[in-house]
Short mmCIF file of C-alpha atoms and ligand atoms in Angstrom, two decimals:
data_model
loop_
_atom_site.label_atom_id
_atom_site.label_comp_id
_atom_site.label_asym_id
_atom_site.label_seq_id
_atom_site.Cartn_x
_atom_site.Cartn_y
_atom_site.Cartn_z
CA UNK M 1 -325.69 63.89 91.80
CA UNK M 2 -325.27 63.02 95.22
CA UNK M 3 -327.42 64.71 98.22
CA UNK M 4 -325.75 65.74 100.81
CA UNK M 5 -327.47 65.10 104.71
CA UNK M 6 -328.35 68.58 105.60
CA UNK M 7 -330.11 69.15 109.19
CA UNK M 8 -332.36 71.87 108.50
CA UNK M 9 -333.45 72.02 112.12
CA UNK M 10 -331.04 74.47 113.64
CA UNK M 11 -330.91 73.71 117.67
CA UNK M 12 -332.21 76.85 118.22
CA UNK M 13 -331.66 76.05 122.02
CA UNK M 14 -328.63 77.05 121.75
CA UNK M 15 -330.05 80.78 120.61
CA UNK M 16 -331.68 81.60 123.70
CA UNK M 17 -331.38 85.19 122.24
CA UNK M 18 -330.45 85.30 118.43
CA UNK M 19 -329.89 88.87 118.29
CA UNK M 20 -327.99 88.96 121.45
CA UNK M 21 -326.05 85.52 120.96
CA UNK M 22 -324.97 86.71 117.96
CA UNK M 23 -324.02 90.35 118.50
CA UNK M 24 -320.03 90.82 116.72
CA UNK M 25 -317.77 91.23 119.83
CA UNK M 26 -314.44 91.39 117.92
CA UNK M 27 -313.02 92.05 114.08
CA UNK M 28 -309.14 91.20 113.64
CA UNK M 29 -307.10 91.13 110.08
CA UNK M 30 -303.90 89.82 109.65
CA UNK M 31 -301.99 90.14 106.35
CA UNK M 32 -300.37 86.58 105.26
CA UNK M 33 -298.13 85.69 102.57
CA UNK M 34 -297.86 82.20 101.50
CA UNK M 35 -295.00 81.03 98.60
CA UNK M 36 -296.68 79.36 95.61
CA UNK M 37 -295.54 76.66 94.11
CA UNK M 38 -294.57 78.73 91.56
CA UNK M 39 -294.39 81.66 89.36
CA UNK M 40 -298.35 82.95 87.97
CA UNK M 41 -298.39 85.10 85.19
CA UNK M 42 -301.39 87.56 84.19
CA UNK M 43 -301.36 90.43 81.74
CA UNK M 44 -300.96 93.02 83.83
CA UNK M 45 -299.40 90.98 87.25
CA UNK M 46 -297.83 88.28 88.19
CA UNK M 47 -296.69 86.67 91.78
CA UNK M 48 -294.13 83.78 93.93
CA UNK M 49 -296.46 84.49 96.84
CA UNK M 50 -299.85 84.51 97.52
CA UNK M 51 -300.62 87.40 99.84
CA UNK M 52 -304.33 88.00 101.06
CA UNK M 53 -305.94 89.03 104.65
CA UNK M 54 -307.69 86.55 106.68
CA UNK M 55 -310.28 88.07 108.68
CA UNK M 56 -311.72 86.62 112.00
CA UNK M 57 -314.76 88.14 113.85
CA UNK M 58 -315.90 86.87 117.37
CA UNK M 59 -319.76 86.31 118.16
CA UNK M 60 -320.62 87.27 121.94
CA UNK M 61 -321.41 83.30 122.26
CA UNK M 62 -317.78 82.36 122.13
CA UNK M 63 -317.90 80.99 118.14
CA UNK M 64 -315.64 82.26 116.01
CA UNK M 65 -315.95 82.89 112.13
CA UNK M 66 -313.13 83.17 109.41
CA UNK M 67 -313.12 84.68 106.07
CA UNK M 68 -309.97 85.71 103.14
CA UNK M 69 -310.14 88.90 101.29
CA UNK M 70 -308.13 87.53 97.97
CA UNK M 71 -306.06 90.15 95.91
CA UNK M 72 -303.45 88.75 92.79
CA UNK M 73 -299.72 90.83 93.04
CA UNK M 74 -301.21 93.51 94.77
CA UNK M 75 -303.69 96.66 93.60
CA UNK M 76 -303.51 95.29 89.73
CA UNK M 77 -305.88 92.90 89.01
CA UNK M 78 -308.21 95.07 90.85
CA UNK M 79 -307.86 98.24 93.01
CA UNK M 80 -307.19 96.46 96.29
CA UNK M 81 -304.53 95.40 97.84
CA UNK M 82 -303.81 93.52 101.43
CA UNK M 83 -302.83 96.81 103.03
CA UNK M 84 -305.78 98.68 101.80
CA UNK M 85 -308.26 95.72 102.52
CA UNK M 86 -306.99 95.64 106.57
CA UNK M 87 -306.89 99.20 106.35
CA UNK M 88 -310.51 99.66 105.40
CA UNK M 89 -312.22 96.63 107.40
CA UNK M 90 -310.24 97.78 110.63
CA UNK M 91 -311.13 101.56 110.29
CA UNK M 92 -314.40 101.79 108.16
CA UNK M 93 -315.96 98.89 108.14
CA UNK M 94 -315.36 97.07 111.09
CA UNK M 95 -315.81 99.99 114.37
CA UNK M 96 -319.89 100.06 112.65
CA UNK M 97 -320.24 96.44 113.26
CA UNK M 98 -319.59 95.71 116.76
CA UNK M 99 -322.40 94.57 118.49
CA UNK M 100 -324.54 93.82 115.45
CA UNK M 101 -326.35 90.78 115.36
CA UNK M 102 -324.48 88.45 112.94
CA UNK M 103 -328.46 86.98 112.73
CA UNK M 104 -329.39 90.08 110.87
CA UNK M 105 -326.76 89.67 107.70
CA UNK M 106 -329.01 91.93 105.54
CA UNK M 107 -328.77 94.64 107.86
CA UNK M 108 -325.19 94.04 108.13
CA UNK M 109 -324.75 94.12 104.66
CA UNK M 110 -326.27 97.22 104.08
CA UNK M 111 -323.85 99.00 106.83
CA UNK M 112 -321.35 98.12 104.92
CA UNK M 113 -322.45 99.31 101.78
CA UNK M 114 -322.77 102.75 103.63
CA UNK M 115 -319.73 102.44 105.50
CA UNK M 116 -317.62 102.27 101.83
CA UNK M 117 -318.28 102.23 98.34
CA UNK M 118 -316.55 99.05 96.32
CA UNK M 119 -313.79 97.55 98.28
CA UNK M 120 -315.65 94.33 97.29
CA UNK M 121 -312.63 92.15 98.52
CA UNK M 122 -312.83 93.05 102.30
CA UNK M 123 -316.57 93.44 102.17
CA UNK M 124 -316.34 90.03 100.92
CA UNK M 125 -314.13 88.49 103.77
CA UNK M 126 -315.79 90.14 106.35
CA UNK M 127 -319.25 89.06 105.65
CA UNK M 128 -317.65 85.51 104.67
CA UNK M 129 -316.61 85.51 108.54
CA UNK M 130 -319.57 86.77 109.99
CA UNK M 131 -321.75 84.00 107.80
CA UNK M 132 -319.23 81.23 108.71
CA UNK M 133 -319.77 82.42 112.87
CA UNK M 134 -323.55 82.30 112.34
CA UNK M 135 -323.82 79.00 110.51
CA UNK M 136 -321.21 77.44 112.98
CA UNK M 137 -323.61 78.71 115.78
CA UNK M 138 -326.64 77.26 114.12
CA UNK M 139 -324.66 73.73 113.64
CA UNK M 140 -325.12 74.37 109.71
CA UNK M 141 -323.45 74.15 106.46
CA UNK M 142 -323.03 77.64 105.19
CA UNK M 143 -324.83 76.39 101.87
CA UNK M 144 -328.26 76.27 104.09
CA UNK M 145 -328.20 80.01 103.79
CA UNK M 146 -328.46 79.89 100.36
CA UNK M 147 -330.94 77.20 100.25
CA UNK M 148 -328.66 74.08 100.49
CA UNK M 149 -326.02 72.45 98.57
CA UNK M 150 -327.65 70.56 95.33
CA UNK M 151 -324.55 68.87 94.84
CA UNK M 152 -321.36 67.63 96.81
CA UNK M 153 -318.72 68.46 94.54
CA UNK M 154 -317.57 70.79 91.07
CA UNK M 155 -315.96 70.30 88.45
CA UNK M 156 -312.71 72.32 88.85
CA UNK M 157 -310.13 73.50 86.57
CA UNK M 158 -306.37 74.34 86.83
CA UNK M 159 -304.31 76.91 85.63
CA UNK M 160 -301.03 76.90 83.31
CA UNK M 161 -299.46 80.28 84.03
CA UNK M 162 -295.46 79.94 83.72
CA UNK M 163 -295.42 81.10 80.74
CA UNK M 164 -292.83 78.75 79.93
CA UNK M 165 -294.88 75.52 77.77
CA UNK M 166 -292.62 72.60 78.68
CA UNK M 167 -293.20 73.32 82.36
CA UNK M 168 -296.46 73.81 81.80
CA UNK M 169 -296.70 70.17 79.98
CA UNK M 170 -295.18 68.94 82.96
CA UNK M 171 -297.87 70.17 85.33
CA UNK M 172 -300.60 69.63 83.21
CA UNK M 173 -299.02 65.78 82.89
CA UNK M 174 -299.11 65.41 86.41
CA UNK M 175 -302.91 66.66 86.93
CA UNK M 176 -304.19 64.53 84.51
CA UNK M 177 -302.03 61.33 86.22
CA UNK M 178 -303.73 62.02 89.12
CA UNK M 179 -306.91 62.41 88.01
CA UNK M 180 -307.12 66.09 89.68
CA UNK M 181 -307.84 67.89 86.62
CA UNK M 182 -308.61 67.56 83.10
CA UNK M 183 -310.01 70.88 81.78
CA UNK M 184 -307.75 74.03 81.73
CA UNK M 185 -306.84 77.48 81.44
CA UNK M 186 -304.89 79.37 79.73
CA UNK M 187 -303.43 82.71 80.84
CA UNK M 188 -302.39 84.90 78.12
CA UNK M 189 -301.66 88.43 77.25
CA UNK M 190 -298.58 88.64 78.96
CA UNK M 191 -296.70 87.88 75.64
CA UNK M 192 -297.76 88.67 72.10
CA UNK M 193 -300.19 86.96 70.89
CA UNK M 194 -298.19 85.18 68.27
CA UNK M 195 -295.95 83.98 71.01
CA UNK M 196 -299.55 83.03 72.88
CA UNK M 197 -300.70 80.89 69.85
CA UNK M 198 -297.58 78.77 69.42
CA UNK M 199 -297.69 77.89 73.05
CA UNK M 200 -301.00 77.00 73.07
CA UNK M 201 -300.21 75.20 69.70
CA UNK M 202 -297.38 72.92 71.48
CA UNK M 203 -299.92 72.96 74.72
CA UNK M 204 -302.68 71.10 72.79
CA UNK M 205 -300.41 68.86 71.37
CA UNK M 206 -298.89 68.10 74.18
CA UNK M 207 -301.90 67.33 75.84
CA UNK M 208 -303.88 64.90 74.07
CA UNK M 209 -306.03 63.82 77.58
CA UNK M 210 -307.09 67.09 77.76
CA UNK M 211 -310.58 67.09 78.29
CA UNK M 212 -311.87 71.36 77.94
CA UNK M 213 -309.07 74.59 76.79
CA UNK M 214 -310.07 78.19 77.80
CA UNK M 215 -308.42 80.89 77.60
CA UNK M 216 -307.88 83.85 79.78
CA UNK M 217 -306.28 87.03 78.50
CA UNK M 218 -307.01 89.31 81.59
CA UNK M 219 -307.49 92.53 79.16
CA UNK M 220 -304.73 92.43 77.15
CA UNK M 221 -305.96 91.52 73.49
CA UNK M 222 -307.36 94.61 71.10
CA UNK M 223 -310.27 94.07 69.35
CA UNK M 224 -307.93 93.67 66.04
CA UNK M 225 -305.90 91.29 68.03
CA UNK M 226 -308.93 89.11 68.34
CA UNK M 227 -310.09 89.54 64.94
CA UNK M 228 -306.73 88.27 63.70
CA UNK M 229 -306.07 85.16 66.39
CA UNK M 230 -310.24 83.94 66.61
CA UNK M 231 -309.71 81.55 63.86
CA UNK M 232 -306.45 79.87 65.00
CA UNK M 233 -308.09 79.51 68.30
CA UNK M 234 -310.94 77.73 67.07
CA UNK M 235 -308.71 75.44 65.42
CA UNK M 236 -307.13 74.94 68.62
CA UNK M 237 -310.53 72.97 70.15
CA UNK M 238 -310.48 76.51 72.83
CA UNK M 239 -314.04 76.73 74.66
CA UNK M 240 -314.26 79.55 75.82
CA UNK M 241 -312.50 83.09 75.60
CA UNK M 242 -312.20 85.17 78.86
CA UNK M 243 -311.84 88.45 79.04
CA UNK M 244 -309.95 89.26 76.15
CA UNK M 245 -310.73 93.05 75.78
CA UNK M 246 -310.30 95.81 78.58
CA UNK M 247 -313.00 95.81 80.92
CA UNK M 248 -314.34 99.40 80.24
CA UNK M 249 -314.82 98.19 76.63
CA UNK M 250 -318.20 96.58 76.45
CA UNK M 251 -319.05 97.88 72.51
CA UNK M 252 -315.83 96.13 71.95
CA UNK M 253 -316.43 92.89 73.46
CA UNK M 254 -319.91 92.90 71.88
CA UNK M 255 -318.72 93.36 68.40
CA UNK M 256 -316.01 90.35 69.27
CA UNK M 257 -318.28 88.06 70.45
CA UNK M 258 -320.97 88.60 68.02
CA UNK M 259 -318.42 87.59 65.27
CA UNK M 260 -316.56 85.03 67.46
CA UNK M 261 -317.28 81.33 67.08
CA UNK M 262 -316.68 80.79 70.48
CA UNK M 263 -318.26 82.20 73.46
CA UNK M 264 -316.51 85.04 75.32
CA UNK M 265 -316.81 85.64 79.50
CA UNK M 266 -317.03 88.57 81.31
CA UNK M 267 -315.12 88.76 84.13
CA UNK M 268 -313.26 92.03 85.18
CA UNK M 269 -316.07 93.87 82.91
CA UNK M 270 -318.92 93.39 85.42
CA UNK M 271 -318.62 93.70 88.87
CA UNK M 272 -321.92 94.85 89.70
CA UNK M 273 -325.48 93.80 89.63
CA UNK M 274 -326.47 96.93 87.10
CA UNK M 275 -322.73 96.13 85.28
CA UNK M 276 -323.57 92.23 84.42
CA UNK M 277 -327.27 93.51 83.66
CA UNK M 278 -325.75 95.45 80.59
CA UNK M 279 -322.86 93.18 79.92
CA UNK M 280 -325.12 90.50 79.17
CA UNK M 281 -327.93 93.10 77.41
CA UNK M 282 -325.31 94.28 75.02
CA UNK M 283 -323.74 90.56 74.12
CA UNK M 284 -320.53 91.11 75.69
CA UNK M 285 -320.11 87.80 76.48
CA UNK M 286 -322.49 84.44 77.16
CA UNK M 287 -320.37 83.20 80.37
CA UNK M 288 -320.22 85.03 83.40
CA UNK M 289 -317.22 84.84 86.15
CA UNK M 290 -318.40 84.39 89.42
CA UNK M 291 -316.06 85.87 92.21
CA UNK M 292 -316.69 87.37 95.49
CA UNK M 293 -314.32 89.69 95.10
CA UNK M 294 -316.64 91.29 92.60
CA UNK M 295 -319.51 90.74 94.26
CA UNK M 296 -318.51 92.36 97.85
CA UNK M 297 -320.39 89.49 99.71
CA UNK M 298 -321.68 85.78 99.34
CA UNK M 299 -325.48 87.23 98.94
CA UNK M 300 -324.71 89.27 96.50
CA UNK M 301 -322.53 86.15 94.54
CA UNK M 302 -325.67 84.12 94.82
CA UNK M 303 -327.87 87.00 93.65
CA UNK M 304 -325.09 87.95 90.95
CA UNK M 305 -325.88 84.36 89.77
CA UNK M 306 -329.30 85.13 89.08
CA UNK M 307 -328.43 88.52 87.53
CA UNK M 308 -326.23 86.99 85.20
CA UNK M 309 -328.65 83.83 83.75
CA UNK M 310 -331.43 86.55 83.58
CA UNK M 311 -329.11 88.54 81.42
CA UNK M 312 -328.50 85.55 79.35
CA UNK M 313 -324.85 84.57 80.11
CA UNK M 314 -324.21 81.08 81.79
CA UNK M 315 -322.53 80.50 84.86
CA UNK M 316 -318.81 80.12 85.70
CA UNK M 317 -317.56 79.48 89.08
CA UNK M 318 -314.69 82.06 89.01
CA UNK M 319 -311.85 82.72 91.46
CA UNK M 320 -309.04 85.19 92.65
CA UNK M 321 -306.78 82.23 93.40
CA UNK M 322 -308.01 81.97 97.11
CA UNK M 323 -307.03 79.19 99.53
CA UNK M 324 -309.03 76.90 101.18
CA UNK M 325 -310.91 79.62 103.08
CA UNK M 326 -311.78 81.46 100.47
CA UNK M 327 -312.77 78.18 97.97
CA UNK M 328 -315.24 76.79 100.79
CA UNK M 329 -316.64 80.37 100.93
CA UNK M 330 -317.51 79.88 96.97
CA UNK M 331 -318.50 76.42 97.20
CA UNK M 332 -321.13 77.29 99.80
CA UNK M 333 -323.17 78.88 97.02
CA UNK M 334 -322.06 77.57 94.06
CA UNK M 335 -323.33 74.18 94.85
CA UNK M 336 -326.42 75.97 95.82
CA UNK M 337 -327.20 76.96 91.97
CA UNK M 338 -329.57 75.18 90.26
CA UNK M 339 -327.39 75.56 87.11
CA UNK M 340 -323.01 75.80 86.80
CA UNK M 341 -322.38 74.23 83.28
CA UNK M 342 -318.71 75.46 83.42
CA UNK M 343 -317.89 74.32 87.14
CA UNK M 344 -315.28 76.10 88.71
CA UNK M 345 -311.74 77.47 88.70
CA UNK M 346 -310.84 77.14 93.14
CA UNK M 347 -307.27 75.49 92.58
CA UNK M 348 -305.87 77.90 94.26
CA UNK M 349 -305.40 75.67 97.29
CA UNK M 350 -303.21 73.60 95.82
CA UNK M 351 -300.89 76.65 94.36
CA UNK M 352 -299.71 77.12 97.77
CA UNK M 353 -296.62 74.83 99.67
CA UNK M 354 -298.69 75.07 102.65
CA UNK M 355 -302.33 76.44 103.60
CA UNK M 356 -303.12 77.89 107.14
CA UNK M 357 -305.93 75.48 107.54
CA UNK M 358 -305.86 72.34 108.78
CA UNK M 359 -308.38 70.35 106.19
CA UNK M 360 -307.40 71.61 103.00
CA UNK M 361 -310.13 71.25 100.32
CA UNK M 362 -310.18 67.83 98.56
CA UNK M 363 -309.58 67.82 94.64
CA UNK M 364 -310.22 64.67 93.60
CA UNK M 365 -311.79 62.74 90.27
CA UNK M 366 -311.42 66.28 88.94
CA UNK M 367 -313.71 67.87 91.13
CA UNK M 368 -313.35 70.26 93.96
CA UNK M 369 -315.43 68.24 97.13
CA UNK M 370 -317.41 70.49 99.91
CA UNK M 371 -315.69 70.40 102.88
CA UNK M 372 -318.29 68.97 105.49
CA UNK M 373 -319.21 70.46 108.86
CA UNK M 374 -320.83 73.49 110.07
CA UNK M 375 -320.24 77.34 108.38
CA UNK M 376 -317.44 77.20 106.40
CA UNK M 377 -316.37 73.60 107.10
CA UNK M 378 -312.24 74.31 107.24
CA UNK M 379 -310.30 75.02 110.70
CA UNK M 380 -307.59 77.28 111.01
CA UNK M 381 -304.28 75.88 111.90
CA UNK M 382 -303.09 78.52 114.22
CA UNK M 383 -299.01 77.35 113.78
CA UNK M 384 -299.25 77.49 110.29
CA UNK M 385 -300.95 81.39 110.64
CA UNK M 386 -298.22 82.64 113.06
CA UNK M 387 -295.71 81.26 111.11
CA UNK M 388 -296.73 82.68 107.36
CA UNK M 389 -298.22 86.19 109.06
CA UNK M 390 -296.90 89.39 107.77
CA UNK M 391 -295.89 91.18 110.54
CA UNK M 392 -294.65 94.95 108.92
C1 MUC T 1 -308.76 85.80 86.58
O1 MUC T 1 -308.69 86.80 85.92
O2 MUC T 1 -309.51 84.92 86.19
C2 MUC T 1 -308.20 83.28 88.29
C3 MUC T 1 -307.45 82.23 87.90
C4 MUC T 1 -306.23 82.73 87.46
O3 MUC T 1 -305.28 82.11 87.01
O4 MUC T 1 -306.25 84.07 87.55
C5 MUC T 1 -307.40 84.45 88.25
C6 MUC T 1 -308.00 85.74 87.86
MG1 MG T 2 -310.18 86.20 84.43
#
């Protein structure tokens, strides 16, 4: 594990007056749609392009923050959706921040909370930009925040989502030739789940370099659905089942993973502190997802962390397929946990044909790298941004 040089001595110099230096001047959103590479299939959505909001917010010392509020095919993975996220940050959230001191992110926090219930995703992004301004100010990895990184790079995982298996061999072929990635993930539930088990079936056979199979079937298995297909995917080598069961359904997902041989996650289940609490009391699953769209804000994904291994469920660095932004955002604390047996999932910059940053995250040696630099540690590439904006 290699140690990253952190300066732990902010220049505080440059803070004549924290509270004052740091007071939010401006909020903007802007809605941007970027083509994927190709077609992602879920359950209950699917998408060609990758819309989410980026948000920037303006200290009163010049430095500018950014942050991405991550949605998949609109209001269906989750309730949000681009236009509701700029809606709510530009007209709720944001007007209450203006002038706060981006040194007091607790208190900030909290105004949000009070300014709107859930709307985790824009929460999320705004507070990601806010952090990322402070940080950059203090000349500081936005890991320090969170204690500092404990390791330089994750393990990361890629998806195979077509649908269609020969494409999907082809991808996976190509990741594992290039040493990007050699553990991944399923989706299923958008077919039956017959038609799920024979394309995992050619999938694993196809796929003999294949280091770990999950599975992620974004709600749409029954219980009897799992009682019937368990076995076969045992038999497959699959690690871990995600989410098979609809979220409300935690008796069901207990009773599954009691009799399951392999471990279920939670994921859309638990989006609160007080929801992973009794996720993980009542054995719905021994994995937890990490995303900040559940979460509504980085401290609360680093405190969700603790939540979760408290409630007996081991970690999993989860995603909403977010770009670079949005991946550096999650790095900054999951390389700050002590423990992440099941790495992470932040592909999602490489599902894109073009990011609007201009130092895309490294996957390499099939790990996901931490960008370097202060906050964040990515740059926006302002061509790129006017040129993929939404503008109705
Ligand atoms: C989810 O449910 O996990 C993350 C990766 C992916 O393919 O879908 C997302 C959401
Ligand atoms: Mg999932």
């Amino acid at each position: 594990m290699t140690q990253p040089a952190v300066d732990l001595a902010p220049d505080f110099a440059r803070l004549r007056d924290p509270d004052r230096d740091t007071a939010i001047r401006e909020i903007t959103t802007t809605i941007v749609a970027l083509p994927s590479i190709r077609r992602h299939r879920l359950s209950n959505t699917e998408m060609s392009t990758r819309e989410f909001v980026l948000v920037r917010v303006r200290l009163e010392n010049g430095v500018e923050g950014i942050g991405e509020a991550a949605v998949l095919g609109g209001p269906r993975w989750a309730e949000e959706s681009v236009e509701s996220i700029k809606a709510v940050i530009d007209r709720y959230l944001a007007p209450g921040l203006i002038g706060c001191p981006a040194a007091q992110w607790a208190g900030i926090a909290a105004r949000m909370g009070r300014a709107a219930i859930r709307n985790n995703a824009a929460k999320g992004a705004l507070e990601t930009a806010i952090l990322d301004a402070l940080t950059r100010t203090l000349e500081l990895p936005l890991a320090a925040l969170f204690g500092g990184a404990l390791r330089d790079r994750v393990p990361v995982l890629w998806a195979l989502a077509s649908g269609d298996a020969e494409q999907e061999l082809e991808e996976a072929r190509a990741k594992l030739d290039r040493r990007e990635h050699r553990d991944f993930k399923i989706k299923l539930g958008f077919a039956t789940p017959e038609e799920d088990i024979a394309r995992l079936t050619r999938l694993r056979e196809g796929l003999p370099g294949m280091a770990r199979l999950i599975v992620d079937a974004n709600q749409g298995w029954s219980e009897a659905d799992c009682r019937r297909h368990l076995p076969a995917l045992r038999d497959l080598g699959v690690s871990l089942i995600e989410q098979p069961l609809p979220g409300d359904d935690y008796e069901g997902m207990a009773r599954v993973a009691a009799q399951s041989p392999i471990p279920l996650m939670v994921d859309e289940a638990a989006f609160t502190h007080r929801e992973i609490a009794r996720a993980g009391a009542m054995g719905c699953g021994s994995v937890y997802s990490l995303k900040l769209v559940k979460s509504g804000g980085l401290m609360a994904l680093a405190e969700a962390a603790r939540v979760a291994e408290a409630a007996g469920m081991e970690l999993y660095g989860g995603c909403l397929l977010e770009g670079s932004i949005g991946a550096a955002a999650h790095l900054a604390v999951f390389a700050s946990l002590p423990r992440l047996p099941w790495g992470c999932e932040h592909f999602g910059p490489r599902m894109h044909r073009r990011e609007i940053v201009r130092d895309p995250l490294l996957i390499e040696d099939f790990h996901l790298h931490l960008p370097t630099g202060p906050g964040l540690g990515v740059e926006l590439d302002e061509d790129a941004l006017a040129e993929f904006a939404r503008s109705d």
